[in-house]
């Protein structure tokens, strides 16, 4: 009787299977230790920054006719970041450094609270209908570089306290009804431009 030949895997097959198992092992280990990068945190809406500045600007808004007269008041009194309030500029720390509201139909007196925005560098309120005296409290704005109040109906003497603004470079008070120029303005050693014409 003819004996059946016992089948044995070829040598090539014996070499392939260990390689396949090794590749599968490497894939599993690599998947287990795969790093897809740091987890991305959920986007969170930041809360209102600098509540003191918001309170001061809110008082300014109401004092100068924001509800009824302002030409543009986009963002004001909202929960938006302050740099989304029309005319407001902030720095990287979220502090107010600029208030540019020239030719925006502001009315009424300049509120004294504005002197508490001590990080303010630029204050442009020209070409409006602001009345009354210039608040002495503006002399507290030690970082102020540019003060523009021209073209309003401001009255009384220029406050001596403005002579304390040692960083001031531009001072524009033209076209008002101001009555006296204090000698203290001569202390403004960094002043480059001074405009006082057209006052009563």
GROMACS .gro file of C-alpha atoms in nm:
model
  200
    1UNK     CA    1   0.000   0.000   0.000
    2UNK     CA    2   0.120   0.341  -0.088
    3UNK     CA    3   0.181   0.557   0.218
    4UNK     CA    4   0.046   0.906   0.222
    5UNK     CA    5   0.312   1.165   0.244
    6UNK     CA    6   0.287   1.374   0.558
    7UNK     CA    7   0.237   1.746   0.474
    8UNK     CA    8   0.483   1.983   0.632
    9UNK     CA    9   0.477   2.362   0.600
   10UNK     CA   10   0.738   2.495   0.376
   11UNK     CA   11   1.031   2.674   0.523
   12UNK     CA   12   0.913   3.007   0.378
   13UNK     CA   13   0.580   2.975   0.559
   14UNK     CA   14   0.757   2.898   0.883
   15UNK     CA   15   0.951   3.221   0.843
   16UNK     CA   16   0.648   3.440   0.757
   17UNK     CA   17   0.421   3.366   1.053
   18UNK     CA   18   0.659   3.484   1.327
   19UNK     CA   19   0.705   3.809   1.134
   20UNK     CA   20   0.328   3.857   1.112
   21UNK     CA   21   0.281   3.802   1.484
   22UNK     CA   22   0.565   4.040   1.564
   23UNK     CA   23   0.415   4.312   1.343
   24UNK     CA   24   0.077   4.270   1.511
   25UNK     CA   25   0.240   4.295   1.853
   26UNK     CA   26   0.422   4.615   1.758
   27UNK     CA   27   0.097   4.771   1.626
   28UNK     CA   28  -0.090   4.690   1.949
   29UNK     CA   29   0.184   4.833   2.170
   30UNK     CA   30   0.212   5.147   1.955
   31UNK     CA   31  -0.163   5.203   1.974
   32UNK     CA   32  -0.158   5.168   2.351
   33UNK     CA   33   0.110   5.433   2.392
   34UNK     CA   34   0.000   5.667   2.114
   35UNK     CA   35   0.005   6.036   2.214
   36UNK     CA   36  -0.250   6.243   2.029
   37UNK     CA   37  -0.123   6.563   2.194
   38UNK     CA   38  -0.260   6.751   2.492
   39UNK     CA   39  -0.630   6.751   2.543
   40UNK     CA   40  -0.795   7.068   2.418
   41UNK     CA   41  -0.991   7.234   2.699
   42UNK     CA   42  -1.348   7.330   2.639
   43UNK     CA   43  -1.392   7.685   2.518
   44UNK     CA   44  -1.512   7.905   2.799
   45UNK     CA   45  -1.656   8.251   2.763
   46UNK     CA   46  -1.453   8.487   2.984
   47UNK     CA   47  -1.645   8.680   3.243
   48UNK     CA   48  -1.649   9.057   3.259
   49UNK     CA   49  -1.297   9.186   3.317
   50UNK     CA   50  -1.205   9.487   3.533
   51UNK     CA   51  -1.541   9.551   3.703
   52UNK     CA   52  -1.417   9.886   3.837
   53UNK     CA   53  -1.351  10.014   3.484
   54UNK     CA   54  -1.694   9.892   3.376
   55UNK     CA   55  -1.857  10.082   3.661
   56UNK     CA   56  -1.665  10.401   3.578
   57UNK     CA   57  -1.747  10.379   3.208
   58UNK     CA   58  -2.111  10.308   3.288
   59UNK     CA   59  -2.126  10.623   3.502
   60UNK     CA   60  -1.959  10.817   3.219
   61UNK     CA   61  -2.213  10.682   2.970
   62UNK     CA   62  -2.512  10.795   3.175
   63UNK     CA   63  -2.357  11.133   3.265
   64UNK     CA   64  -2.291  11.223   2.901
   65UNK     CA   65  -2.626  11.129   2.750
   66UNK     CA   66  -2.541  10.783   2.626
   67UNK     CA   67  -2.900  10.662   2.642
   68UNK     CA   68  -3.043  10.940   2.430
   69UNK     CA   69  -2.778  11.134   2.241
   70UNK     CA   70  -2.470  10.933   2.153
   71UNK     CA   71  -2.422  10.881   1.782
   72UNK     CA   72  -2.262  10.540   1.834
   73UNK     CA   73  -2.281  10.331   2.151
   74UNK     CA   74  -2.213   9.981   2.018
   75UNK     CA   75  -2.129   9.739   2.299
   76UNK     CA   76  -2.175   9.983   2.584
   77UNK     CA   77  -2.340   9.849   2.902
   78UNK     CA   78  -2.319   9.494   2.762
   79UNK     CA   79  -2.124   9.193   2.891
   80UNK     CA   80  -1.888   9.210   2.595
   81UNK     CA   81  -1.515   9.260   2.656
   82UNK     CA   82  -1.438   9.628   2.704
   83UNK     CA   83  -1.247   9.653   2.379
   84UNK     CA   84  -1.578   9.577   2.205
   85UNK     CA   85  -1.732   9.888   2.356
   86UNK     CA   86  -1.722  10.163   2.094
   87UNK     CA   87  -1.419  10.389   2.144
   88UNK     CA   88  -1.263  10.186   2.427
   89UNK     CA   89  -0.909  10.047   2.398
   90UNK     CA   90  -0.751   9.803   2.643
   91UNK     CA   91  -0.401   9.663   2.689
   92UNK     CA   92  -0.295   9.297   2.716
   93UNK     CA   93  -0.382   9.299   3.086
   94UNK     CA   94  -0.738   9.409   3.012
   95UNK     CA   95  -0.688   9.760   3.151
   96UNK     CA   96  -0.846  10.058   2.977
   97UNK     CA   97  -0.578  10.271   2.809
   98UNK     CA   98  -0.782  10.461   2.552
   99UNK     CA   99  -1.119  10.635   2.533
  100UNK     CA  100  -1.183  10.784   2.189
  101UNK     CA  101  -1.530  10.936   2.162
  102UNK     CA  102  -1.471  11.253   1.963
  103UNK     CA  103  -1.764  11.375   1.751
  104UNK     CA  104  -2.007  11.134   1.914
  105UNK     CA  105  -2.271  11.380   2.040
  106UNK     CA  106  -2.174  11.355   2.405
  107UNK     CA  107  -2.362  11.601   2.627
  108UNK     CA  108  -2.352  11.712   2.989
  109UNK     CA  109  -2.057  11.742   3.227
  110UNK     CA  110  -1.746  11.525   3.230
  111UNK     CA  111  -1.794  11.303   3.538
  112UNK     CA  112  -1.523  11.318   3.803
  113UNK     CA  113  -1.515  10.935   3.815
  114UNK     CA  114  -1.318  10.940   3.492
  115UNK     CA  115  -1.014  11.035   3.700
  116UNK     CA  116  -1.018  10.684   3.849
  117UNK     CA  117  -0.922  10.522   3.518
  118UNK     CA  118  -0.558  10.557   3.618
  119UNK     CA  119  -0.428  10.338   3.332
  120UNK     CA  120  -0.574  10.575   3.073
  121UNK     CA  121  -0.322  10.703   2.817
  122UNK     CA  122  -0.550  10.861   2.556
  123UNK     CA  123  -0.868  11.062   2.622
  124UNK     CA  124  -1.037  11.209   2.316
  125UNK     CA  125  -1.368  11.385   2.383
  126UNK     CA  126  -1.342  11.672   2.134
  127UNK     CA  127  -1.621  11.796   1.903
  128UNK     CA  128  -1.906  11.718   2.141
  129UNK     CA  129  -2.141  11.925   2.358
  130UNK     CA  130  -1.977  11.873   2.696
  131UNK     CA  131  -2.046  12.148   2.947
  132UNK     CA  132  -1.926  12.265   3.286
  133UNK     CA  133  -1.577  12.270   3.433
  134UNK     CA  134  -1.295  12.030   3.354
  135UNK     CA  135  -1.283  11.795   3.655
  136UNK     CA  136  -0.975  11.843   3.870
  137UNK     CA  137  -0.974  11.463   3.910
  138UNK     CA  138  -0.831  11.429   3.559
  139UNK     CA  139  -0.503  11.530   3.720
  140UNK     CA  140  -0.491  11.178   3.870
  141UNK     CA  141  -0.438  11.022   3.526
  142UNK     CA  142  -0.062  10.994   3.560
  143UNK     CA  143  -0.028  10.774   3.250
  144UNK     CA  144  -0.216  11.015   3.026
  145UNK     CA  145  -0.028  11.115   2.711
  146UNK     CA  146  -0.300  11.271   2.496
  147UNK     CA  147  -0.589  11.482   2.629
  148UNK     CA  148  -0.826  11.628   2.370
  149UNK     CA  149  -1.129  11.824   2.494
  150UNK     CA  150  -1.149  12.088   2.220
  151UNK     CA  151  -1.471  12.196   2.054
  152UNK     CA  152  -1.702  12.167   2.354
  153UNK     CA  153  -1.868  12.418   2.589
  154UNK     CA  154  -1.642  12.369   2.890
  155UNK     CA  155  -1.628  12.662   3.130
  156UNK     CA  156  -1.423  12.796   3.419
  157UNK     CA  157  -1.048  12.792   3.472
  158UNK     CA  158  -0.823  12.512   3.352
  159UNK     CA  159  -0.757  12.301   3.663
  160UNK     CA  160  -0.413  12.344   3.815
  161UNK     CA  161  -0.410  11.966   3.867
  162UNK     CA  162  -0.347  11.914   3.495
  163UNK     CA  163   0.006  12.033   3.566
  164UNK     CA  164   0.063  11.697   3.741
  165UNK     CA  165   0.032  11.499   3.417
  166UNK     CA  166   0.403  11.448   3.363
  167UNK     CA  167   0.357  11.203   3.074
  168UNK     CA  168   0.129  11.436   2.880
  169UNK     CA  169   0.248  11.513   2.526
  170UNK     CA  170  -0.064  11.658   2.363
  171UNK     CA  171  -0.311  11.893   2.533
  172UNK     CA  172  -0.598  12.028   2.325
  173UNK     CA  173  -0.853  12.254   2.497
  174UNK     CA  174  -0.936  12.490   2.210
  175UNK     CA  175  -1.284  12.616   2.129
  176UNK     CA  176  -1.435  12.618   2.478
  177UNK     CA  177  -1.519  12.893   2.728
  178UNK     CA  178  -1.226  12.844   2.959
  179UNK     CA  179  -1.121  13.156   3.147
  180UNK     CA  180  -0.775  13.105   3.297
  181UNK     CA  181  -0.450  12.929   3.214
  182UNK     CA  182  -0.268  12.806   3.525
  183UNK     CA  183   0.106  12.850   3.557
  184UNK     CA  184   0.125  12.482   3.651
  185UNK     CA  185   0.098  12.388   3.284
  186UNK     CA  186   0.458  12.505   3.259
  187UNK     CA  187   0.555  12.197   3.463
  188UNK     CA  188   0.458  11.964   3.178
  189UNK     CA  189   0.811  11.888   3.063
  190UNK     CA  190   0.707  11.625   2.807
  191UNK     CA  191   0.440  11.843   2.645
  192UNK     CA  192   0.488  11.872   2.269
  193UNK     CA  193   0.159  12.020   2.148
  194UNK     CA  194  -0.062  12.272   2.328
  195UNK     CA  195  -0.381  12.413   2.176
  196UNK     CA  196  -0.579  12.668   2.379
  197UNK     CA  197  -0.714  12.900   2.109
  198UNK     CA  198  -1.075  13.010   2.075
  199UNK     CA  199  -1.159  13.028   2.444
  200UNK     CA  200  -1.364  13.311   2.595
   0.00000   0.00000   0.00000
